[in-house]
Short mmCIF file of C-alpha atoms and ligand atoms in Angstrom, two decimals:
data_model
loop_
_atom_site.label_atom_id
_atom_site.label_comp_id
_atom_site.label_asym_id
_atom_site.label_seq_id
_atom_site.Cartn_x
_atom_site.Cartn_y
_atom_site.Cartn_z
CA MET Y 7 110.51 -89.68 180.28
CA SER Y 8 108.93 -92.36 178.27
CA GLU Y 9 111.23 -95.06 177.35
CA ALA Y 10 111.20 -93.37 173.95
CA ALA Y 11 112.81 -90.15 175.02
CA GLN Y 12 115.20 -91.92 177.22
CA ARG Y 13 116.51 -93.82 174.38
CA GLY Y 14 116.59 -90.68 172.35
CA LEU Y 15 119.14 -89.25 175.36
CA ARG Y 16 121.10 -92.19 174.79
CA LEU Y 17 121.34 -91.47 171.10
CA PHE Y 18 121.66 -87.81 171.85
CA GLU Y 19 125.09 -88.66 173.72
CA GLY Y 20 126.13 -91.44 172.08
CA LYS Y 21 125.56 -92.57 168.16
CA ALA Y 22 124.35 -89.18 167.10
CA MET Y 23 126.82 -87.40 169.02
CA CYS Y 24 124.57 -84.41 169.04
CA SER Y 25 126.06 -83.49 172.76
CA ARG Y 26 129.53 -82.89 170.90
CA CYS Y 27 127.92 -79.21 170.39
CA HIS Y 28 124.59 -78.96 172.29
CA ALA Y 29 126.22 -79.83 175.83
CA GLY Y 30 125.30 -79.10 179.33
CA PHE Y 31 122.51 -78.21 181.27
CA ASN Y 32 121.10 -75.84 178.23
CA PHE Y 33 122.12 -78.18 175.54
CA THR Y 34 124.37 -75.52 174.07
CA GLY Y 35 127.97 -75.38 173.86
CA GLU Y 36 127.50 -71.56 173.28
CA SER Y 37 130.29 -72.14 170.45
CA TYR Y 38 129.52 -70.97 166.78
CA ARG Y 39 129.79 -73.96 164.31
CA ASN Y 40 129.53 -74.80 160.67
CA ILE Y 41 126.89 -77.44 160.36
CA GLY Y 42 126.07 -76.87 156.43
CA VAL Y 43 123.16 -75.13 156.83
CA GLY Y 44 121.94 -72.99 154.08
CA MET Y 45 125.39 -73.58 152.59
CA ALA Y 46 124.26 -75.42 149.37
CA VAL Y 47 123.11 -71.94 147.64
CA ARG Y 48 125.75 -70.02 145.42
CA ASP Y 49 125.96 -66.59 147.83
CA PRO Y 50 125.31 -68.46 151.11
CA ASP Y 51 124.93 -66.51 154.57
CA LEU Y 52 128.40 -66.54 156.23
CA GLY Y 53 127.17 -66.10 159.70
CA PRO Y 54 129.59 -64.28 162.30
CA TYR Y 55 132.09 -64.29 159.56
CA THR Y 56 130.66 -61.26 157.71
CA VAL Y 57 131.92 -59.22 160.82
CA THR Y 58 134.88 -61.15 162.04
CA ARG Y 59 136.45 -62.10 158.67
CA ASP Y 60 137.88 -64.82 160.54
CA ASP Y 61 138.18 -67.85 157.81
CA PRO Y 62 137.16 -70.79 160.57
CA ASP Y 63 134.22 -68.91 161.18
CA GLN Y 64 132.38 -69.06 157.77
CA GLY Y 65 128.73 -70.07 157.83
CA ALA Y 66 129.13 -70.72 161.41
CA PHE Y 67 126.03 -70.41 163.56
CA LYS Y 68 125.90 -69.91 167.20
CA THR Y 69 124.44 -73.50 168.70
CA PRO Y 70 121.12 -73.12 169.82
CA THR Y 71 119.42 -74.29 173.18
CA LEU Y 72 117.08 -77.27 172.85
CA ARG Y 73 115.17 -76.01 175.75
CA ASP Y 74 111.37 -75.91 174.28
CA VAL Y 75 112.42 -76.88 171.03
CA ALA Y 76 109.55 -78.21 169.96
CA ARG Y 77 107.70 -75.01 170.75
CA ARG Y 78 109.69 -72.90 168.00
CA GLY Y 79 110.27 -73.97 164.59
CA PRO Y 80 110.60 -73.60 161.73
CA TYR Y 81 114.32 -74.38 162.90
CA MET Y 82 117.88 -73.04 162.05
CA HIS Y 83 118.86 -69.45 161.25
CA ASP Y 84 117.03 -69.68 157.78
CA GLY Y 85 114.08 -71.63 159.23
CA SER Y 86 114.87 -74.44 156.57
CA GLU Y 87 114.22 -77.40 158.27
CA LYS Y 88 110.27 -77.61 159.23
CA THR Y 89 109.77 -79.98 161.99
CA LEU Y 90 112.11 -82.03 164.38
CA GLU Y 91 111.76 -84.82 162.08
CA ASP Y 92 113.44 -82.44 159.45
CA VAL Y 93 115.89 -81.66 161.56
CA VAL Y 94 116.98 -85.44 162.56
CA ALA Y 95 117.05 -86.24 158.95
CA TYR Y 96 119.41 -83.45 157.93
CA TYR Y 97 121.71 -84.39 160.88
CA ASP Y 98 121.26 -88.04 159.61
CA ARG Y 99 122.40 -87.11 156.02
CA GLY Y 100 125.50 -85.35 157.51
CA GLY Y 101 124.41 -82.06 156.89
CA VAL Y 102 125.77 -80.53 153.51
CA LYS Y 103 129.20 -80.60 152.53
CA ASN Y 104 131.44 -77.23 152.42
CA PRO Y 105 134.70 -76.64 153.14
CA TRP Y 106 134.50 -75.16 156.74
CA LEU Y 107 131.79 -77.79 157.91
CA SER Y 108 132.44 -78.87 161.61
CA SER Y 109 134.56 -82.42 161.91
CA ASP Y 110 131.39 -83.10 164.45
CA MET Y 111 129.38 -83.30 161.56
CA LYS Y 112 129.08 -87.21 159.90
CA PRO Y 113 126.28 -88.94 158.19
CA LEU Y 114 125.03 -91.04 161.14
CA ARG Y 115 123.39 -93.85 159.83
CA LEU Y 116 120.01 -93.90 162.29
CA THR Y 117 117.35 -96.36 161.87
CA ALA Y 118 113.87 -95.16 161.66
CA GLN Y 119 113.39 -96.31 165.13
CA GLU Y 120 116.64 -94.16 165.90
CA ARG Y 121 115.22 -90.81 164.37
CA ALA Y 122 112.01 -91.19 165.90
CA ASP Y 123 113.77 -91.62 169.57
CA LEU Y 124 115.38 -88.65 168.98
CA VAL Y 125 112.40 -86.63 168.22
CA GLU Y 126 110.88 -87.84 171.26
CA PHE Y 127 113.83 -87.00 173.30
CA MET Y 128 113.65 -82.95 172.26
CA LYS Y 129 109.94 -83.02 172.64
CA ALA Y 130 110.55 -83.98 176.30
CA LEU Y 131 112.93 -80.83 176.96
CA THR Y 132 109.67 -79.03 176.76
CA GLY Y 133 108.21 -77.11 179.73
CA ARG Y 134 108.61 -78.51 183.14
CA ILE Y 135 111.74 -80.82 183.08
CA ASP Y 136 112.48 -84.48 184.49
CA PRO Y 137 115.08 -84.10 187.13
CA GLU Y 138 116.72 -86.96 185.55
CA VAL Y 139 116.94 -85.10 182.70
CA SER Y 140 118.20 -81.46 183.51
CA ARG Y 141 121.04 -82.81 185.41
CA PRO Y 142 124.02 -81.82 183.13
CA PRO Y 143 125.46 -84.60 181.30
CA ASP Y 144 129.25 -85.38 182.15
CA LEU Y 145 130.76 -83.98 178.92
CA PRO Y 146 134.40 -82.83 178.24
CA ARG Y 147 134.14 -79.18 177.69
C1 HEC F 25 128.90 -79.52 165.05
C2 HEC F 25 127.89 -78.95 165.99
C3 HEC F 25 126.42 -79.75 166.48
C4 HEC F 25 126.11 -80.98 166.08
C5 HEC F 25 127.12 -82.32 166.49
C6 HEC F 25 124.58 -80.96 166.34
N1 HEC F 25 124.42 -79.51 166.18
FE1 HEC F 25 122.32 -79.10 166.20
N2 HEC F 25 122.86 -77.19 165.78
C7 HEC F 25 124.27 -76.69 166.17
C8 HEC F 25 123.90 -75.60 165.10
C9 HEC F 25 125.24 -74.51 165.13
C10 HEC F 25 122.85 -75.11 165.15
C11 HEC F 25 122.07 -73.98 164.47
C12 HEC F 25 122.25 -73.90 163.01
C13 HEC F 25 121.75 -72.46 162.22
O1 HEC F 25 121.08 -71.85 163.18
O2 HEC F 25 121.73 -72.87 160.84
C14 HEC F 25 121.82 -76.33 165.59
C15 HEC F 25 120.80 -76.13 165.39
C16 HEC F 25 120.01 -77.50 166.01
C17 HEC F 25 118.53 -77.23 165.89
C18 HEC F 25 117.83 -76.24 165.40
C19 HEC F 25 117.30 -75.39 166.86
C20 HEC F 25 116.20 -74.04 166.35
O3 HEC F 25 115.65 -73.35 167.54
O4 HEC F 25 116.12 -73.70 165.60
C21 HEC F 25 118.14 -78.72 166.57
C22 HEC F 25 116.41 -78.89 166.77
C23 HEC F 25 119.12 -79.56 166.66
N3 HEC F 25 120.39 -78.48 166.23
C24 HEC F 25 119.29 -80.52 167.47
C25 HEC F 25 120.27 -81.47 167.09
C26 HEC F 25 120.63 -82.55 167.13
C27 HEC F 25 119.07 -83.74 167.50
C28 HEC F 25 121.62 -83.11 166.93
C29 HEC F 25 122.62 -84.81 166.88
C30 HEC F 25 121.49 -85.34 165.91
C31 HEC F 25 122.68 -82.15 166.90
N4 HEC F 25 121.66 -81.07 166.87
C32 HEC F 25 123.49 -82.13 166.44
C33 HEC F 25 125.45 -77.45 166.36
C34 HEC F 25 125.24 -78.79 166.04
#
């Protein structure tokens, strides 16, 4: 991994708090979280809530894996973020406020360099993975 991607990994697990949700070997905790995507409209898509009618689920979507993420896009269930740079800017703003927003979503106050490093890290998750990166991080479950 490049130096920038390594800095990005440290941010991913540290200041940017991404690994609170994108945890483990495949960078997904498999959990459903409300990160505010699509919540700024009058009649938002409430995700699994439409099936479960369980209140904490409102607007929660499954945390996707970040493997090969640079090959996908547009991002999020509604394709509302075009690029990985847009995704990082979204998280930097702390998502869209709503009553069910995950408490792990906070404005991050990243510098331009830090945002670029996070994007480099996600690009490094494409294809053949550096053994150092694919080692599952030691995280609380
Ligand atoms: C509170 C949990 C949570 C945190 C913290 C979080 N994510 Fe996510 N992430 C999600 C969920 C849930 C989705 C899917 C949202 C949707 O589809 O609307 C997602 C989607 C994404 C996507 C889009 C993937 C795709 O295939 O569309 C990327 C890229 C991403 N996150 C990167 C990050 C980065 C980088 C950080 C840290 C800056 C981060 N995430 C922090 C839960 C989280």
